[in-house]
GROMACS .gro file of N, CA, C and O in nm:
model
  292
    1MET      N    1  -1.375   0.911   0.445
    1MET     CA    2  -1.307   0.988   0.544
    1MET      C    3  -1.391   1.003   0.669
    1MET      O    4  -1.338   1.016   0.778
    2ALA      N    5  -1.523   1.001   0.656
    2ALA     CA    6  -1.610   1.008   0.772
    2ALA      C    7  -1.585   0.890   0.864
    2ALA      O    8  -1.597   0.902   0.987
    3GLU      N    9  -1.550   0.775   0.809
    3GLU     CA   10  -1.520   0.658   0.891
    3GLU      C   11  -1.396   0.682   0.978
    3GLU      O   12  -1.395   0.647   1.096
    4VAL      N   13  -1.293   0.742   0.921
    4VAL     CA   14  -1.174   0.774   0.998
    4VAL      C   15  -1.207   0.873   1.108
    4VAL      O   16  -1.162   0.860   1.222
    5GLN      N   17  -1.288   0.975   1.076
    5GLN     CA   18  -1.332   1.072   1.173
    5GLN      C   19  -1.400   1.006   1.291
    5GLN      O   20  -1.374   1.035   1.408
    6ALA      N   21  -1.491   0.913   1.259
    6ALA     CA   22  -1.566   0.841   1.363
    6ALA      C   23  -1.474   0.754   1.449
    6ALA      O   24  -1.487   0.749   1.574
    7GLU      N   25  -1.378   0.685   1.388
    7GLU     CA   26  -1.286   0.599   1.459
    7GLU      C   27  -1.197   0.684   1.553
    7GLU      O   28  -1.169   0.643   1.667
    8LEU      N   29  -1.149   0.796   1.504
    8LEU     CA   30  -1.064   0.882   1.588
    8LEU      C   31  -1.143   0.938   1.707
    8LEU      O   32  -1.091   0.949   1.819
    9LYS      N   33  -1.270   0.967   1.684
    9LYS     CA   34  -1.354   1.022   1.793
    9LYS      C   35  -1.367   0.920   1.907
    9LYS      O   36  -1.374   0.955   2.024
   10THR      N   37  -1.370   0.790   1.875
   10THR     CA   38  -1.383   0.688   1.979
   10THR      C   39  -1.263   0.686   2.074
   10THR      O   40  -1.273   0.639   2.187
   11VAL      N   41  -1.148   0.740   2.030
   11VAL     CA   42  -1.031   0.748   2.117
   11VAL      C   43  -1.003   0.891   2.165
   11VAL      O   44  -0.891   0.922   2.209
   12GLY      N   45  -1.102   0.977   2.146
   12GLY     CA   46  -1.094   1.114   2.202
   12GLY      C   47  -1.028   1.217   2.110
   12GLY      O   48  -0.993   1.325   2.156
   13ILE      N   49  -1.018   1.187   1.982
   13ILE     CA   50  -0.960   1.283   1.887
   13ILE      C   51  -1.070   1.334   1.797
   13ILE      O   52  -1.130   1.259   1.722
   14ASP      N   53  -1.096   1.464   1.808
   14ASP     CA   54  -1.199   1.526   1.717
   14ASP      C   55  -1.132   1.598   1.601
   14ASP      O   56  -1.040   1.676   1.625
   15ILE      N   57  -1.176   1.566   1.481
   15ILE     CA   58  -1.126   1.634   1.362
   15ILE      C   59  -1.240   1.695   1.287
   15ILE      O   60  -1.352   1.648   1.294
   16THR      N   61  -1.208   1.799   1.213
   16THR     CA   62  -1.308   1.865   1.129
   16THR      C   63  -1.265   1.843   0.981
   16THR      O   64  -1.149   1.860   0.949
   17LEU      N   65  -1.358   1.800   0.900
   17LEU     CA   66  -1.328   1.774   0.761
   17LEU      C   67  -1.349   1.899   0.678
   17LEU      O   68  -1.445   1.974   0.703
   18HIS      N   69  -1.258   1.927   0.587
   18HIS     CA   70  -1.267   2.041   0.499
   18HIS      C   71  -1.246   1.994   0.355
   18HIS      O   72  -1.135   2.007   0.299
   19PRO      N   73  -1.349   1.940   0.289
   19PRO     CA   74  -1.334   1.895   0.152
   19PRO      C   75  -1.299   2.013   0.062
   19PRO      O   76  -1.349   2.124   0.078
   20VAL      N   77  -1.206   1.991  -0.031
   20VAL     CA   78  -1.162   2.094  -0.123
   20VAL      C   79  -1.154   2.039  -0.262
   20VAL      O   80  -1.142   1.917  -0.282
   21PRO      N   81  -1.154   2.125  -0.365
   21PRO     CA   82  -1.133   2.077  -0.502
   21PRO      C   83  -0.994   2.012  -0.517
   21PRO      O   84  -0.902   2.041  -0.442
   22ARG      N   85  -0.982   1.929  -0.615
   22ARG     CA   86  -0.856   1.852  -0.635
   22ARG      C   87  -0.734   1.942  -0.648
   22ARG      O   88  -0.630   1.917  -0.587
   23ALA      N   89  -0.745   2.051  -0.720
   23ALA     CA   90  -0.631   2.140  -0.739
   23ALA      C   91  -0.588   2.200  -0.605
   23ALA      O   92  -0.466   2.210  -0.578
   24THR      N   93  -0.683   2.235  -0.522
   24THR     CA   94  -0.650   2.290  -0.388
   24THR      C   95  -0.583   2.182  -0.303
   24THR      O   96  -0.486   2.206  -0.233
   25TRP      N   97  -0.637   2.059  -0.310
   25TRP     CA   98  -0.584   1.946  -0.236
   25TRP      C   99  -0.436   1.921  -0.272
   25TRP      O  100  -0.353   1.904  -0.184
   26ILE      N  101  -0.406   1.925  -0.403
   26ILE     CA  102  -0.268   1.903  -0.446
   26ILE      C  103  -0.177   2.019  -0.399
   26ILE      O  104  -0.069   1.995  -0.348
   27ASN      N  105  -0.224   2.143  -0.416
   27ASN     CA  106  -0.144   2.259  -0.371
   27ASN      C  107  -0.120   2.251  -0.221
   27ASN      O  108  -0.008   2.279  -0.174
   28ASP      N  109  -0.223   2.218  -0.144
   28ASP     CA  110  -0.209   2.211   0.003
   28ASP      C  111  -0.113   2.100   0.041
   28ASP      O  112  -0.030   2.115   0.132
   29GLY      N  113  -0.120   1.985  -0.025
   29GLY     CA  114  -0.030   1.875   0.003
   29GLY      C  115   0.114   1.911  -0.027
   29GLY      O  116   0.205   1.883   0.053
   30ASN      N  117   0.136   1.975  -0.140
   30ASN     CA  118   0.273   2.011  -0.178
   30ASN      C  119   0.329   2.121  -0.089
   30ASN      O  120   0.452   2.127  -0.071
   31SER      N  121   0.245   2.214  -0.042
   31SER     CA  122   0.293   2.325   0.038
   31SER      C  123   0.328   2.291   0.181
   31SER      O  124   0.404   2.357   0.247
   32GLY      N  125   0.265   2.178   0.231
   32GLY     CA  126   0.290   2.141   0.370
   32GLY      C  127   0.212   2.226   0.470
   32GLY      O  128   0.236   2.216   0.589
   33LYS      N  129   0.112   2.303   0.424
   33LYS     CA  130   0.044   2.394   0.513
   33LYS      C  131  -0.067   2.325   0.597
   33LYS      O  132  -0.117   2.386   0.690
   34THR      N  133  -0.105   2.208   0.563
   34THR     CA  134  -0.209   2.139   0.638
   34THR      C  135  -0.150   2.049   0.746
   34THR      O  136  -0.039   1.997   0.733
   35GLN      N  137  -0.226   2.032   0.855
   35GLN     CA  138  -0.179   1.946   0.965
   35GLN      C  139  -0.195   1.798   0.926
   35GLN      O  140  -0.118   1.714   0.973
   36PHE      N  141  -0.295   1.768   0.847
   36PHE     CA  142  -0.319   1.631   0.808
   36PHE      C  143  -0.388   1.633   0.673
   36PHE      O  144  -0.473   1.717   0.646
   37ILE      N  145  -0.349   1.545   0.587
   37ILE     CA  146  -0.411   1.534   0.452
   37ILE      C  147  -0.432   1.386   0.421
   37ILE      O  148  -0.341   1.303   0.444
   38TRP      N  149  -0.548   1.352   0.374
   38TRP     CA  150  -0.580   1.214   0.340
   38TRP      C  151  -0.527   1.187   0.200
   38TRP      O  152  -0.554   1.259   0.106
   39SER      N  153  -0.452   1.080   0.188
   39SER     CA  154  -0.392   1.048   0.058
   39SER      C  155  -0.375   0.895   0.054
   39SER      O  156  -0.378   0.828   0.153
   40ASP      N  157  -0.353   0.844  -0.066
   40ASP     CA  158  -0.322   0.703  -0.081
   40ASP      C  159  -0.225   0.687  -0.200
   40ASP      O  160  -0.206   0.779  -0.276
   41TRP      N  161  -0.167   0.571  -0.207
   41TRP     CA  162  -0.070   0.544  -0.312
   41TRP      C  163  -0.087   0.401  -0.359
   41TRP      O  164  -0.098   0.312  -0.276
   42TYR      N  165  -0.094   0.380  -0.486
   42TYR     CA  166  -0.104   0.246  -0.541
   42TYR      C  167   0.024   0.213  -0.617
   42TYR      O  168   0.065   0.294  -0.702
   43ASP      N  169   0.079   0.100  -0.588
   43ASP     CA  170   0.204   0.064  -0.654
   43ASP      C  171   0.185   0.027  -0.799
   43ASP      O  172   0.085  -0.029  -0.838
   44ASP      N  173   0.281   0.068  -0.881
   44ASP     CA  174   0.281   0.036  -1.022
   44ASP      C  175   0.335  -0.106  -1.045
   44ASP      O  176   0.300  -0.175  -1.139
   45TYR      N  177   0.425  -0.146  -0.953
   45TYR     CA  178   0.489  -0.278  -0.961
   45TYR      C  179   0.524  -0.316  -0.817
   45TYR      O  180   0.544  -0.230  -0.733
   46PRO      N  181   0.533  -0.445  -0.788
   46PRO     CA  182   0.554  -0.490  -0.649
   46PRO      C  183   0.697  -0.481  -0.600
   46PRO      O  184   0.769  -0.577  -0.591
   47ASP      N  185   0.741  -0.357  -0.572
   47ASP     CA  186   0.874  -0.334  -0.522
   47ASP      C  187   0.870  -0.220  -0.423
   47ASP      O  188   0.806  -0.116  -0.452
   48PRO      N  189   0.932  -0.234  -0.304
   48PRO     CA  190   0.929  -0.127  -0.205
   48PRO      C  191   0.981   0.007  -0.256
   48PRO      O  192   0.940   0.112  -0.214
   49GLN      N  193   1.069   0.005  -0.358
   49GLN     CA  194   1.123   0.126  -0.414
   49GLN      C  195   1.014   0.217  -0.471
   49GLN      O  196   1.025   0.338  -0.470
   50ASP      N  197   0.905   0.154  -0.520
   50ASP     CA  198   0.793   0.234  -0.576
   50ASP      C  199   0.732   0.326  -0.469
   50ASP      O  200   0.675   0.427  -0.503
   51PHE      N  201   0.740   0.286  -0.346
   51PHE     CA  202   0.689   0.368  -0.237
   51PHE      C  203   0.800   0.457  -0.181
   51PHE      O  204   0.781   0.579  -0.163
   52SER      N  205   0.916   0.400  -0.151
   52SER     CA  206   1.020   0.475  -0.082
   52SER      C  207   1.071   0.593  -0.164
   52SER      O  208   1.094   0.700  -0.110
   53ASP      N  209   1.089   0.577  -0.291
   53ASP     CA  210   1.145   0.685  -0.374
   53ASP      C  211   1.046   0.801  -0.396
   53ASP      O  212   1.089   0.911  -0.422
   54TYR      N  213   0.918   0.772  -0.386
   54TYR     CA  214   0.819   0.877  -0.413
   54TYR      C  215   0.751   0.933  -0.290
   54TYR      O  216   0.711   1.048  -0.292
   55LEU      N  217   0.745   0.852  -0.184
   55LEU     CA  218   0.670   0.897  -0.067
   55LEU      C  219   0.758   0.926   0.055
   55LEU      O  220   0.722   1.009   0.138
   56LEU      N  221   0.870   0.858   0.067
   56LEU     CA  222   0.950   0.869   0.189
   56LEU      C  223   1.089   0.923   0.168
   56LEU      O  224   1.166   0.934   0.262
   57LYS      N  225   1.123   0.962   0.049
   57LYS     CA  226   1.256   1.012   0.018
   57LYS      C  227   1.261   1.161   0.042
   57LYS      O  228   1.171   1.238  -0.002
   58THR      N  229   1.363   1.213   0.110
   58THR     CA  230   1.379   1.356   0.133
   58THR      C  231   1.375   1.430   0.000
   58THR      O  232   1.450   1.397  -0.092
   59GLY      N  233   1.285   1.526  -0.014
   59GLY     CA  234   1.276   1.608  -0.134
   59GLY      C  235   1.186   1.548  -0.242
   59GLY      O  236   1.168   1.613  -0.346
   60ALA      N  237   1.132   1.429  -0.222
   60ALA     CA  238   1.047   1.370  -0.326
   60ALA      C  239   0.917   1.452  -0.340
   60ALA      O  240   0.867   1.504  -0.245
   61GLY      N  241   0.867   1.456  -0.462
   61GLY     CA  242   0.749   1.537  -0.493
   61GLY      C  243   0.622   1.496  -0.416
   61GLY      O  244   0.538   1.578  -0.388
   62GLU      N  245   0.608   1.370  -0.385
   62GLU     CA  246   0.489   1.322  -0.316
   62GLU      C  247   0.513   1.301  -0.166
   62GLU      O  248   0.435   1.238  -0.097
   63ASN      N  249   0.621   1.354  -0.115
   63ASN     CA  250   0.658   1.339   0.028
   63ASN      C  251   0.582   1.443   0.111
   63ASN      O  252   0.636   1.532   0.172
   64TRP      N  253   0.450   1.429   0.114
   64TRP     CA  254   0.365   1.526   0.182
   64TRP      C  255   0.381   1.518   0.336
   64TRP      O  256   0.347   1.608   0.406
   65GLY      N  257   0.427   1.405   0.384
   65GLY     CA  258   0.451   1.393   0.528
   65GLY      C  259   0.580   1.458   0.575
   65GLY      O  260   0.611   1.464   0.692
   66ARG      N  261   0.655   1.509   0.477
   66ARG     CA  262   0.782   1.579   0.506
   66ARG      C  263   0.882   1.491   0.580
   66ARG      O  264   0.950   1.532   0.669
   67TYR      N  265   0.884   1.360   0.539
   67TYR     CA  266   0.981   1.271   0.599
   67TYR      C  267   1.121   1.318   0.564
   67TYR      O  268   1.147   1.365   0.455
   68PHE      N  269   1.213   1.304   0.658
   68PHE     CA  270   1.350   1.348   0.636
   68PHE      C  271   1.443   1.244   0.693
   68PHE      O  272   1.428   1.201   0.807
   69GLN      N  273   1.540   1.204   0.615
   69GLN     CA  274   1.640   1.111   0.662
   69GLN      C  275   1.774   1.182   0.674
   69GLN      O  276   1.828   1.232   0.577
   70SER      N  277   1.820   1.188   0.796
   70SER     CA  278   1.951   1.252   0.818
   70SER      C  279   2.063   1.155   0.779
   70SER      O  280   2.043   1.033   0.782
   71ARG      N  281   2.175   1.204   0.744
   71ARG     CA  282   2.288   1.120   0.704
   71ARG      C  283   2.386   1.117   0.819
   71ARG      O  284   2.484   1.195   0.820
   72ARG      N  285   2.363   1.032   0.916
   72ARG     CA  286   2.454   1.017   1.030
   72ARG      C  287   2.558   0.913   0.998
   72ARG      O  288   2.527   0.811   0.937
   73ARG      N  289   2.675   0.942   1.041
   73ARG     CA  290   2.784   0.841   1.015
   73ARG      C  291   2.850   0.809   1.146
   73ARG      O  292   2.860   0.875   1.237
   0.00000   0.00000   0.00000
């Protein structure tokens, strides 16, 4: 994470790191109370659905970015 902090600083963005225990990290991610949270996802099988259904679907448990897809017709 320090590498990301250094790269952002080169373009004028200063961030402060706040390492926390895993349980706190999970609670903070699920609550949406943090401005930014470092996370990653590894696919179980090579299909875009493995990412979209868990990370980008409205209401998905791992949708920490709070992505929302409106249903426009």
